[in-house]
Coordinates of C-alpha atoms in Angstrom, one line a residue:
Chain A
X1 CA 3.8 -38.7 -26.5
X2 CA 6.2 -39.5 -23.7
X3 CA 8.3 -36.4 -24.7
X4 CA 5.2 -34.2 -24.5
X5 CA 4.3 -35.5 -21.1
X6 CA 7.9 -35.2 -19.9
X7 CA 8.2 -31.6 -21.1
X8 CA 4.9 -30.8 -19.5
X9 CA 6.2 -32.0 -16.2
X10 CA 9.5 -30.1 -16.7
X11 CA 7.6 -27.0 -17.8
X12 CA 5.3 -27.1 -14.8
X13 CA 8.3 -27.0 -12.3
X14 CA 10.1 -24.4 -14.3
X15 CA 7.0 -22.3 -14.6
X16 CA 6.2 -22.5 -10.9
X17 CA 9.7 -21.2 -10.2
X18 CA 9.2 -18.3 -12.7
X19 CA 6.0 -17.6 -11.0
X20 CA 7.6 -17.4 -7.6
X21 CA 10.2 -14.8 -8.8
X22 CA 7.6 -13.0 -10.9
X23 CA 5.6 -12.3 -7.6
X24 CA 8.5 -10.0 -6.5
X25 CA 8.3 -8.0 -9.7
X26 CA 4.6 -7.7 -9.8
X27 CA 4.0 -6.8 -6.1
X28 CA 6.7 -4.1 -6.1
X29 CA 5.3 -2.7 -9.4
X30 CA 1.8 -2.8 -8.0
X31 CA 2.7 -0.9 -4.9
X32 CA 5.2 1.7 -6.0
X33 CA 5.0 1.5 -9.8
X34 CA 8.7 0.7 -10.3
X35 CA 10.4 -2.3 -11.9
X36 CA 12.8 -3.7 -9.3
X37 CA 15.7 -4.6 -11.6
X38 CA 17.7 -5.8 -8.6
X39 CA 15.2 -8.6 -8.0
X40 CA 17.0 -11.2 -10.2
X41 CA 20.1 -10.5 -8.2
X42 CA 18.3 -11.1 -5.0
X43 CA 17.6 -14.5 -6.4
X44 CA 21.3 -14.9 -7.2
X45 CA 22.2 -13.9 -3.6
X46 CA 19.8 -16.5 -2.3
X47 CA 21.6 -19.2 -4.3
X48 CA 24.8 -18.4 -2.5
X49 CA 23.1 -18.3 0.8
X50 CA 21.7 -21.7 0.0
X51 CA 25.2 -23.1 -0.5
X52 CA 26.4 -21.4 2.7
X53 CA 23.5 -22.8 4.7
X54 CA 24.0 -26.3 3.4
X55 CA 27.7 -26.1 4.3
X56 CA 26.9 -24.8 7.7
X57 CA 24.4 -27.5 8.4
X58 CA 26.6 -30.3 7.3
X59 CA 29.5 -28.8 9.2
X60 CA 27.4 -29.2 12.4
X61 CA 27.0 -32.9 11.5
X62 CA 23.4 -32.9 10.3
X63 CA 23.0 -35.4 7.5
X64 CA 19.3 -36.2 7.3
X65 CA 17.8 -34.7 4.1
X66 CA 14.5 -33.3 5.6
X67 CA 16.3 -31.4 8.3
X68 CA 18.9 -30.0 5.8
X69 CA 16.2 -28.8 3.3
X70 CA 14.0 -27.3 6.0
X71 CA 16.9 -25.6 7.7
X72 CA 18.2 -24.3 4.4
X73 CA 14.8 -23.0 3.4
X74 CA 14.4 -21.2 6.7
X75 CA 17.9 -19.7 6.8
X76 CA 17.9 -18.6 3.2
X77 CA 14.4 -17.2 3.3
X78 CA 15.2 -15.2 6.4
X79 CA 18.5 -13.9 5.2
X80 CA 17.3 -13.0 1.7
X81 CA 14.2 -11.3 3.3
X82 CA 16.7 -9.1 5.2
X83 CA 18.5 -8.4 2.0
X84 CA 15.2 -7.3 0.5
X85 CA 14.5 -5.0 3.4
X86 CA 18.0 -3.4 3.3
X87 CA 17.8 -2.9 -0.5
X88 CA 14.5 -1.0 -0.2
X89 CA 15.8 1.0 2.7
X90 CA 19.0 2.0 1.1
X91 CA 18.3 2.3 -2.6
X92 CA 14.6 3.1 -3.0
X93 CA 13.1 4.8 0.1
X94 CA 15.3 7.9 -0.1
X95 CA 14.0 8.4 -3.7
X96 CA 10.3 7.8 -2.8
X97 CA 9.1 11.2 -3.9
X98 CA 11.4 11.7 -6.9
X99 CA 10.6 10.7 -10.5
X100 CA 10.2 7.1 -11.5
X101 CA 13.3 7.2 -13.7
X102 CA 15.7 7.9 -10.8
X103 CA 14.3 4.9 -8.9
X104 CA 14.8 2.8 -12.0
X105 CA 18.4 3.9 -12.3
X106 CA 18.9 3.3 -8.6
X107 CA 17.6 -0.3 -9.1
X108 CA 20.0 -0.9 -11.9
X109 CA 22.8 0.4 -9.7
X110 CA 21.7 -1.9 -6.9
X111 CA 21.8 -4.9 -9.3
X112 CA 25.4 -4.1 -10.3
X113 CA 26.4 -3.6 -6.7
X114 CA 25.0 -7.0 -5.7
X115 CA 26.6 -8.8 -8.6
X116 CA 30.0 -7.2 -7.9
X117 CA 29.8 -7.6 -4.2
X118 CA 29.0 -11.3 -4.6
X119 CA 31.8 -11.7 -7.2
X120 CA 34.3 -10.0 -4.9
X121 CA 33.3 -11.9 -1.8
X122 CA 32.6 -15.3 -3.2
X123 CA 34.9 -15.4 -6.3
X124 CA 34.0 -15.3 -10.0
X125 CA 34.1 -19.1 -10.5
X126 CA 31.1 -21.2 -10.8
X127 CA 30.1 -22.7 -7.5
X128 CA 28.1 -25.8 -6.7
X129 CA 26.2 -27.7 -4.1
X130 CA 26.1 -31.5 -3.8
X131 CA 23.1 -33.4 -5.0
X132 CA 21.1 -34.2 -1.8
X133 CA 18.0 -35.8 -3.1
X134 CA 18.2 -38.5 -5.8
X135 CA 15.7 -40.9 -7.2
X136 CA 12.7 -40.5 -9.4
X137 CA 9.3 -41.8 -10.1
X138 CA 8.9 -43.4 -13.6
X139 CA 5.8 -44.1 -15.5
X140 CA 5.9 -46.0 -18.7
X141 CA 3.9 -44.3 -21.5
X142 CA 3.6 -46.3 -24.7
X143 CA 7.1 -47.5 -25.5
X144 CA 8.8 -44.7 -23.6
X145 CA 8.6 -43.4 -20.1
X146 CA 8.1 -40.2 -18.2
X147 CA 10.4 -39.5 -15.3
X148 CA 9.7 -37.2 -12.4
X149 CA 12.6 -36.7 -10.1
X150 CA 11.8 -36.3 -6.4
X151 CA 13.5 -33.0 -6.5
X152 CA 11.2 -31.7 -9.3
X153 CA 8.2 -32.9 -7.2
X154 CA 9.6 -31.0 -4.2
X155 CA 10.0 -27.9 -6.3
X156 CA 6.4 -28.1 -7.5
X157 CA 5.1 -28.8 -4.0
X158 CA 7.0 -26.0 -2.2
X159 CA 6.4 -23.4 -4.8
X160 CA 2.7 -24.1 -5.0
X161 CA 2.6 -24.1 -1.2
X162 CA 4.4 -20.7 -1.2
X163 CA 2.0 -19.2 -3.7
X164 CA -1.0 -20.6 -1.8
X165 CA 0.1 -19.1 1.5
X166 CA 0.9 -15.8 -0.1
X167 CA -2.5 -15.7 -1.8
X168 CA -4.2 -16.4 1.5
X169 CA -2.1 -13.7 3.3
X170 CA -2.9 -11.1 0.6
X171 CA -6.6 -11.9 0.3
X172 CA -7.6 -12.7 3.9
X173 CA -5.3 -11.2 6.5
X174 CA -4.9 -7.7 7.8
X175 CA -1.5 -7.3 6.3
X176 CA -2.9 -8.3 2.9
X177 CA -5.7 -5.7 3.2
X178 CA -3.1 -3.1 4.1
X179 CA -1.0 -4.1 1.1
X180 CA -4.0 -3.9 -1.3
X181 CA -5.1 -0.5 0.2
X182 CA -1.7 0.9 -0.2
X183 CA -1.5 -0.4 -3.7
X184 CA -4.7 1.2 -4.7
X185 CA -4.2 4.6 -3.1
X186 CA -1.1 5.1 -1.1
X187 CA -1.8 8.6 0.1
X188 CA -5.4 7.7 1.2
X189 CA -4.1 4.6 3.0
X190 CA -1.7 6.7 5.0
X191 CA -4.6 9.1 5.9
X192 CA -6.4 6.1 7.3
X193 CA -3.5 5.5 9.7
X194 CA -1.6 2.9 7.7
X195 CA 2.1 3.2 7.9
X196 CA 2.7 3.0 4.1
X197 CA 6.5 3.0 4.4
X198 CA 6.3 -0.1 6.5
X199 CA 3.9 -1.8 4.1
X200 CA 6.2 -1.1 1.2
X201 CA 9.1 -2.6 3.2
X202 CA 7.0 -5.6 3.9
X203 CA 6.2 -6.0 0.2
X204 CA 9.9 -6.0 -0.7
X205 CA 10.6 -8.5 2.0
X206 CA 7.8 -10.8 0.7
X207 CA 9.2 -10.5 -2.8
X208 CA 12.7 -11.4 -1.7
X209 CA 11.4 -14.3 0.3
X210 CA 9.6 -15.7 -2.7
X211 CA 12.7 -15.3 -4.8
X212 CA 14.6 -17.1 -2.0
X213 CA 12.3 -20.1 -2.1
X214 CA 12.9 -20.3 -5.9
X215 CA 16.6 -19.8 -5.3
X216 CA 16.9 -22.7 -2.8
X217 CA 14.9 -25.1 -5.0
X218 CA 16.6 -24.3 -8.3
X219 CA 20.1 -24.4 -6.7
X220 CA 19.4 -27.8 -5.1
X221 CA 18.1 -29.1 -8.4
X222 CA 20.7 -27.7 -10.8
X223 CA 23.6 -27.8 -8.4
X224 CA 25.7 -25.1 -10.1
X225 CA 25.5 -21.3 -10.0
X226 CA 27.6 -18.2 -10.4
X227 CA 27.2 -14.5 -9.6
X228 CA 25.5 -13.8 -13.0
X229 CA 22.8 -16.4 -12.7
X230 CA 20.2 -13.8 -11.6
X231 CA 20.2 -12.0 -14.8
X232 CA 18.5 -14.4 -17.3
X233 CA 16.1 -15.9 -14.8
X234 CA 15.2 -12.3 -13.6
X235 CA 14.4 -11.3 -17.2
X236 CA 12.4 -14.5 -17.6
X237 CA 10.4 -13.9 -14.4
X238 CA 9.9 -10.2 -15.4
X239 CA 8.5 -11.5 -18.8
X240 CA 6.2 -13.8 -16.8
X241 CA 5.0 -10.9 -14.7
X242 CA 4.3 -8.7 -17.8
X243 CA 2.7 -11.7 -19.5
X244 CA 0.2 -12.2 -16.7
X245 CA -0.4 -8.5 -16.3
X246 CA 2.1 -6.6 -14.1
X247 CA 0.6 -5.6 -10.8
X248 CA -1.6 -8.6 -10.6
X249 CA -0.6 -11.4 -8.2
X250 CA -2.5 -14.3 -9.8
X251 CA -1.3 -12.9 -13.1
X252 CA 2.3 -13.4 -12.1
X253 CA 1.7 -17.0 -11.1
X254 CA -0.3 -17.7 -14.3
X255 CA 2.3 -15.9 -16.4
X256 CA 5.1 -17.9 -14.9
X257 CA 3.3 -21.2 -15.5
X258 CA 2.4 -20.3 -19.1
X259 CA 5.9 -19.2 -19.8
X260 CA 7.5 -22.3 -18.2
X261 CA 5.2 -24.7 -20.0
X262 CA 5.5 -23.2 -23.4
X263 CA 9.2 -22.8 -23.1
X264 CA 9.6 -26.5 -22.1
X265 CA 7.3 -27.7 -24.8
X266 CA 9.1 -25.6 -27.5
X267 CA 12.5 -26.8 -26.3
X268 CA 11.4 -30.5 -26.3
X269 CA 9.5 -30.6 -29.5
X270 CA 11.1 -28.0 -31.8
X271 CA 14.4 -26.6 -30.7
X272 CA 16.1 -26.0 -27.4
X273 CA 18.4 -23.4 -28.9
X274 CA 15.6 -21.1 -29.7
X275 CA 13.6 -21.4 -26.6
X276 CA 14.4 -17.9 -25.3
X277 CA 13.5 -16.5 -28.7
X278 CA 10.2 -18.3 -28.5
X279 CA 9.3 -17.1 -25.0
X280 CA 10.0 -13.5 -25.8
X281 CA 8.1 -13.8 -29.1
X282 CA 5.2 -15.1 -27.0
X283 CA 5.4 -12.0 -24.8
X284 CA 5.3 -9.7 -27.8
X285 CA 2.3 -11.6 -29.2
X286 CA 0.3 -11.4 -26.0
X287 CA 1.1 -7.8 -25.5
X288 CA -0.1 -7.0 -29.1
X289 CA -3.4 -8.7 -28.3
X290 CA -3.8 -7.7 -24.7
X291 CA -1.5 -4.7 -23.9
X292 CA -2.1 -4.9 -20.2
X293 CA -1.3 -8.6 -19.9
X294 CA -3.5 -11.6 -19.4
X295 CA -5.0 -10.6 -16.0
X296 CA -3.9 -7.0 -15.9
X297 CA -6.4 -4.2 -15.8
X298 CA -6.0 -1.5 -18.4
X299 CA -4.6 1.7 -16.8
X300 CA -7.2 4.3 -16.3
X301 CA -6.2 7.9 -16.1
X302 CA -6.8 9.1 -12.5
X303 CA -8.8 12.3 -12.4
Chain B
X1 CA -4.3 24.3 26.1
X2 CA -7.7 23.6 27.5
X3 CA -9.6 20.5 26.6
X4 CA -12.4 22.5 25.1
X5 CA -10.7 23.0 21.7
X6 CA -10.0 19.8 19.8
X7 CA -8.1 21.6 17.1
X8 CA -6.1 24.8 17.2
X9 CA -4.7 26.4 14.1
X10 CA -2.3 29.3 14.6
X11 CA -0.6 31.4 12.0
X12 CA -0.9 28.7 9.4
X13 CA 1.0 29.6 6.2
X14 CA 1.2 27.5 3.0
X15 CA 3.2 28.6 0.0
X16 CA 3.4 26.7 -3.3
X17 CA 6.5 28.3 -4.9
X18 CA 5.7 32.0 -5.1
X19 CA 2.0 31.5 -4.6
X20 CA 0.7 32.2 -1.1
X21 CA -2.2 29.8 -0.8
X22 CA -2.7 30.4 2.9
X23 CA -1.6 33.5 4.7
X24 CA -1.7 33.5 8.5
X25 CA -4.8 31.5 9.1
X26 CA -6.0 31.2 12.7
X27 CA -9.0 29.4 14.1
X28 CA -10.0 27.1 16.9
X29 CA -12.5 24.2 16.7
X30 CA -14.6 23.6 19.8
X31 CA -14.8 20.0 20.9
X32 CA -18.2 18.4 20.1
X33 CA -19.2 21.1 17.6
X34 CA -20.1 21.0 13.9
X35 CA -18.0 23.7 12.3
X36 CA -17.9 24.8 8.7
X37 CA -15.1 26.2 6.6
X38 CA -16.6 28.3 3.7
X39 CA -15.4 30.7 1.2
X40 CA -15.5 31.4 -2.6
X41 CA -13.8 29.1 -5.0
X42 CA -10.0 29.2 -4.7
X43 CA -10.1 30.7 -1.2
X44 CA -7.9 27.9 0.2
X45 CA -10.4 25.8 2.0
X46 CA -9.1 22.4 0.7
X47 CA -5.6 23.6 1.3
X48 CA -6.4 24.1 5.0
X49 CA -7.8 20.6 5.1
X50 CA -4.7 19.2 3.4
X51 CA -2.5 20.9 5.9
X52 CA -4.6 19.6 8.8
X53 CA -4.5 16.0 7.7
X54 CA -0.8 15.9 6.8
X55 CA -1.5 15.7 3.1
X56 CA 0.6 18.8 2.7
X57 CA 3.4 19.9 5.0
X58 CA 2.5 23.4 6.0
X59 CA 5.2 26.1 5.3
X60 CA 4.8 27.7 8.7
X61 CA 2.6 28.0 11.7
X62 CA 1.2 25.6 14.2
X63 CA -1.6 23.0 14.1
X64 CA -2.3 21.4 17.5
X65 CA -4.6 18.5 17.7
X66 CA -5.8 17.7 21.2
X67 CA -7.3 14.2 21.1
X68 CA -7.1 11.0 23.0
X69 CA -5.8 12.7 26.1
X70 CA -2.7 14.2 24.5
X71 CA -1.7 17.0 22.2
X72 CA -0.2 16.3 18.8
X73 CA 1.6 18.9 16.6
X74 CA 0.6 17.9 13.1
X75 CA 3.5 19.6 11.4
X76 CA 6.0 18.1 13.8
X77 CA 5.0 14.4 13.2
X78 CA 5.4 14.9 9.5
X79 CA 9.1 15.4 10.1
X80 CA 10.7 18.8 10.1
X81 CA 14.2 19.8 9.0
X82 CA 16.8 20.0 11.7
X83 CA 17.2 23.3 13.5
X84 CA 20.6 24.5 14.9
X85 CA 19.3 24.1 18.4
X86 CA 18.8 20.4 17.9
X87 CA 22.5 19.8 17.9
X88 CA 22.8 21.0 21.4
X89 CA 19.8 19.1 22.9
X90 CA 20.0 15.3 22.4
X91 CA 16.3 14.9 23.3
X92 CA 15.1 17.3 20.7
X93 CA 17.5 15.8 18.2
X94 CA 16.3 12.2 18.8
X95 CA 12.7 13.3 18.6
X96 CA 13.2 15.1 15.3
X97 CA 15.2 12.2 13.9
X98 CA 12.4 9.8 15.0
X99 CA 9.7 11.8 13.1
X100 CA 12.0 12.2 10.1
X101 CA 12.5 8.5 9.9
X102 CA 9.2 7.1 11.0
X103 CA 6.9 10.1 10.7
X104 CA 4.2 10.6 8.2
X105 CA 0.6 11.4 7.7
X106 CA -0.5 8.1 9.2
X107 CA 0.4 9.5 12.6
X108 CA -2.1 12.3 12.2
X109 CA -4.8 9.8 11.7
X110 CA -3.6 7.8 14.7
X111 CA -3.7 10.9 16.8
X112 CA -7.5 11.1 16.1
X113 CA -8.2 13.0 12.9
X114 CA -9.9 11.5 9.9
X115 CA -11.0 13.0 6.6
X116 CA -12.9 12.5 3.4
X117 CA -12.1 13.9 0.0
X118 CA -13.9 16.2 -2.4
X119 CA -13.2 13.7 -5.2
X120 CA -14.0 10.3 -3.7
X121 CA -11.0 8.2 -2.9
X122 CA -12.3 4.8 -1.9
X123 CA -10.3 1.6 -2.5
X124 CA -12.4 0.8 -5.5
X125 CA -11.2 -2.7 -6.1
X126 CA -12.0 -3.8 -2.5
X127 CA -15.4 -4.7 -1.2
X128 CA -17.4 -2.4 1.0
X129 CA -16.6 -4.4 4.1
X130 CA -12.9 -4.5 3.3
X131 CA -12.9 -0.8 2.9
X132 CA -14.1 -0.4 6.4
X133 CA -11.9 -3.2 7.8
X134 CA -8.8 -1.7 6.5
X135 CA -9.5 1.5 8.3
X136 CA -9.7 -0.3 11.6
X137 CA -6.4 -2.1 11.6
X138 CA -4.9 0.3 14.1
X139 CA -7.5 -0.7 16.7
X140 CA -7.6 -4.3 16.1
X141 CA -4.5 -6.2 17.1
X142 CA -4.1 -9.0 14.7
X143 CA -0.6 -10.1 13.8
X144 CA 0.3 -12.0 10.6
X145 CA 1.2 -15.1 12.5
X146 CA -2.1 -15.1 14.5
X147 CA -3.9 -14.6 11.2
X148 CA -2.4 -17.6 9.5
X149 CA -2.8 -19.8 12.6
X150 CA -6.3 -18.5 13.1
X151 CA -6.0 -18.2 16.9
X152 CA -8.9 -17.6 19.3
X153 CA -7.9 -14.0 19.9
X154 CA -7.7 -13.4 16.2
X155 CA -11.1 -14.7 15.6
X156 CA -12.5 -12.6 18.4
X157 CA -10.8 -9.5 17.1
X158 CA -12.0 -10.2 13.6
X159 CA -15.6 -10.6 14.9
X160 CA -15.4 -7.3 16.8
X161 CA -14.1 -5.5 13.7
X162 CA -16.9 -6.9 11.6
X163 CA -19.4 -5.9 14.2
X164 CA -18.2 -2.4 14.0
X165 CA -18.2 -2.5 10.2
X166 CA -21.9 -3.5 10.2
X167 CA -22.7 -0.9 12.8
X168 CA -21.4 1.8 10.6
X169 CA -22.9 0.3 7.5
X170 CA -26.2 0.6 9.4
X171 CA -25.6 4.2 10.2
X172 CA -24.8 5.1 6.6
X173 CA -27.5 2.8 5.2
X174 CA -25.3 0.5 3.2
X175 CA -25.9 -2.9 4.8
X176 CA -27.4 -4.3 1.6
X177 CA -24.3 -3.5 -0.4
X178 CA -21.8 -4.9 2.1
X179 CA -20.2 -7.4 -0.3
X180 CA -20.2 -5.3 -3.5
X181 CA -17.1 -3.7 -4.7
X182 CA -16.8 -0.1 -3.6
X183 CA -16.2 1.0 -7.2
X184 CA -19.7 -0.3 -8.2
X185 CA -21.6 1.8 -5.8
X186 CA -23.6 4.8 -6.9
X187 CA -22.1 8.2 -6.3
X188 CA -24.2 9.0 -3.2
X189 CA -23.4 5.6 -1.7
X190 CA -19.7 6.1 -2.3
X191 CA -19.9 9.4 -0.4
X192 CA -21.6 7.7 2.5
X193 CA -19.2 4.9 2.5
X194 CA -16.3 7.3 2.6
X195 CA -17.7 8.9 5.7
X196 CA -18.2 5.5 7.3
X197 CA -14.6 4.6 6.5
X198 CA -13.3 7.8 8.1
X199 CA -15.4 7.0 11.2
X200 CA -14.0 3.5 11.4
X201 CA -10.6 4.9 12.3
X202 CA -12.3 6.1 15.6
X203 CA -11.4 9.8 15.2
X204 CA -12.2 12.6 17.6
X205 CA -12.5 15.0 14.8
X206 CA -13.6 14.2 11.2
X207 CA -13.0 16.6 8.3
X208 CA -15.5 16.3 5.5
X209 CA -14.6 18.0 2.2
X210 CA -17.8 19.0 0.4
X211 CA -19.8 16.0 1.6
X212 CA -23.0 17.3 -0.1
X213 CA -21.4 17.9 -3.5
X214 CA -23.4 16.1 -6.2
X215 CA -26.1 14.9 -3.8
X216 CA -29.8 15.6 -4.5
X217 CA -31.9 17.5 -1.9
X218 CA -33.2 14.4 -0.1
X219 CA -29.7 12.9 0.1
X220 CA -28.4 16.2 1.5
X221 CA -31.2 16.0 4.1
X222 CA -30.1 12.5 5.1
X223 CA -26.5 13.6 5.2
X224 CA -27.4 16.5 7.6
X225 CA -29.1 14.0 9.8
X226 CA -26.1 11.7 9.7
X227 CA -23.7 14.5 10.7
X228 CA -25.9 15.3 13.7
X229 CA -25.7 11.6 14.7
X230 CA -21.9 11.8 14.5
X231 CA -21.9 14.7 16.8
X232 CA -24.6 13.7 19.3
X233 CA -24.1 10.0 19.6
X234 CA -20.4 9.6 19.0
X235 CA -19.1 12.9 20.4
X236 CA -17.2 13.4 17.2
X237 CA -16.3 16.9 16.2
X238 CA -17.1 17.6 12.6
X239 CA -15.4 20.1 10.4
X240 CA -16.7 20.5 6.9
X241 CA -16.2 22.4 3.8
X242 CA -19.4 23.0 2.0
X243 CA -20.9 25.2 -0.8
X244 CA -24.5 24.4 0.0
X245 CA -25.3 27.4 2.2
X246 CA -28.7 26.2 3.3
X247 CA -27.0 23.1 4.8
X248 CA -24.1 25.0 6.3
X249 CA -26.4 27.5 8.0
X250 CA -28.6 24.6 9.1
X251 CA -26.1 22.4 10.9
X252 CA -23.1 24.6 11.8
X253 CA -22.4 25.8 15.3
X254 CA -19.5 27.8 14.1
X255 CA -18.4 29.1 10.7
X256 CA -15.0 30.2 9.5
X257 CA -15.0 32.2 6.3
X258 CA -11.9 32.1 4.1
X259 CA -11.0 34.4 1.2
X260 CA -7.7 34.6 -0.7
X261 CA -6.0 32.5 1.9
X262 CA -7.1 34.6 4.9
X263 CA -9.8 34.3 7.5
X264 CA -12.2 37.2 6.9
X265 CA -14.8 36.2 9.5
X266 CA -15.6 33.6 12.1
X267 CA -18.6 33.2 14.3
X268 CA -22.1 31.7 14.6
X269 CA -24.3 31.3 11.5
X270 CA -26.2 34.5 12.3
X271 CA -23.1 36.7 12.6
X272 CA -21.8 35.3 9.3
X273 CA -25.1 35.9 7.5
X274 CA -25.0 39.6 8.3
X275 CA -21.2 40.2 8.0
X276 CA -20.6 42.7 5.2
X277 CA -17.2 41.4 4.5
X278 CA -18.6 37.9 3.8
X279 CA -21.3 39.3 1.5
X280 CA -18.7 41.3 -0.4
X281 CA -16.5 38.3 -0.8
X282 CA -19.3 36.2 -2.2
X283 CA -21.3 38.7 -4.2
X284 CA -18.4 41.0 -5.2
X285 CA -16.3 38.2 -6.6
X286 CA -18.7 36.0 -8.7
X287 CA -22.2 37.4 -8.7
X288 CA -23.3 35.5 -11.8
X289 CA -22.8 31.9 -11.0
X290 CA -22.2 31.7 -7.3
X291 CA -25.4 30.5 -5.8
X292 CA -25.8 32.3 -2.4
X293 CA -28.8 32.1 -0.3
X294 CA -27.6 33.9 2.8

């Protein structure tokens, strides 16, 4: 019983992080119909920026944890957002009117460039950040106990907050309306006076910012990272996006949570070696039953 | 150019590969008029519209839009290739670079031209109100930060935008459907909503592509009335493509007839009715199924 509860807690935090990264995949897919394969590497870049930001802040003699975490979040989100903007500008916008395949190849190229650039500039070794937040809440359940570290609690809190703010922005604000209009009919949106190139840039920046949130939180929790860390988590988040229905924002969040929860439960109860196998099998299963994902709409041929 | 023409099309040429869709098209649209662009199927009417609105980049010629107190060259704001002369004049170079980098069809709309489509292109998964709000974002200054913080200025701007939305919903008789999804509306309602959305961008000239297609006679009647309202109460110039000759002859002040990518006649409804070239173009081409009541 205690294991199930413990894994539920772990799965929830893992899932909310998957959800944050999946947002980047799903929004970009929704708006320009491409899979941004460099997105996982944007996450990886944000892990390095986190370490740099923490080093900078401690260098200036700041030691209180709340200031460090808030400062790191702001710095990392801002810098990673700038990365997102530059990537779109350099690798995708020049190919806006060419076939989908060339943009896909460009994305893979961008992913390799990011990995190698980080490897060259930061070294190939594993890096780490010190543990800043220790301590945990413990509940006793039966004869065992469930432990929630403060860090896990923080992850859950910040990622849910991030998702909430984003949902509000997309549903209620002018920017969100412009994004949704561009997603549904880009040419028509531009005929109504919306600068669609700017909207697409904004979507890339939002995606990168969400990945940066995840990057800061996971890096602070795990402590260790290297230049290849974006690959597996990128693939997992992509799976979550497809699971929830790619192109759908609530779908990405839901897909992330489902993937995280089921993966944690499988790892805790059955076998942690086969947890990746399980999550991808789950994807296959859901795609057989609902080819457009849980919340996705089936593609209708435009006439 | 004088203020009396809101739109001036000179020597417009549009080629698709080897096909010359438009060949030297010239016409002017008087400010505050209702003008019609007619012609047999495949004459190039929609192509003209697509060039005007920046949907296509015309191969050659000049389209000048004179609205909001300034003149805009539609082809230029879409971004043209560099010319040799640009490399000697920094000003021309910078201007061309600016339009190449930031230009696009959104600038045509911001200059004061809006359009609707023959096949309806609403944002089907957004509500009716949202469809009209999204068209107004250029007028309403609401930044993201102000939106999240819900400032006073933001609330006021939002209220004004909503007021305008309900004003236009009233004009097109859709107030009851305000919160439905645009995709759920009936065909006739969607057509009216599209016109309202175009009007929400506050254009000086609105281009309607076959607004009466698929409407029944009473709906066409209502549409005719609405177009008159646009012209008389909002000083909006209307340019429309239409096959319903009764309606065209009824509301147009000026008619341009297109055939095989060339203007074969222009003038008032009475001139057009009696023009032998026009009759030949219509009756000579498709006498069986083209319904002409000239």
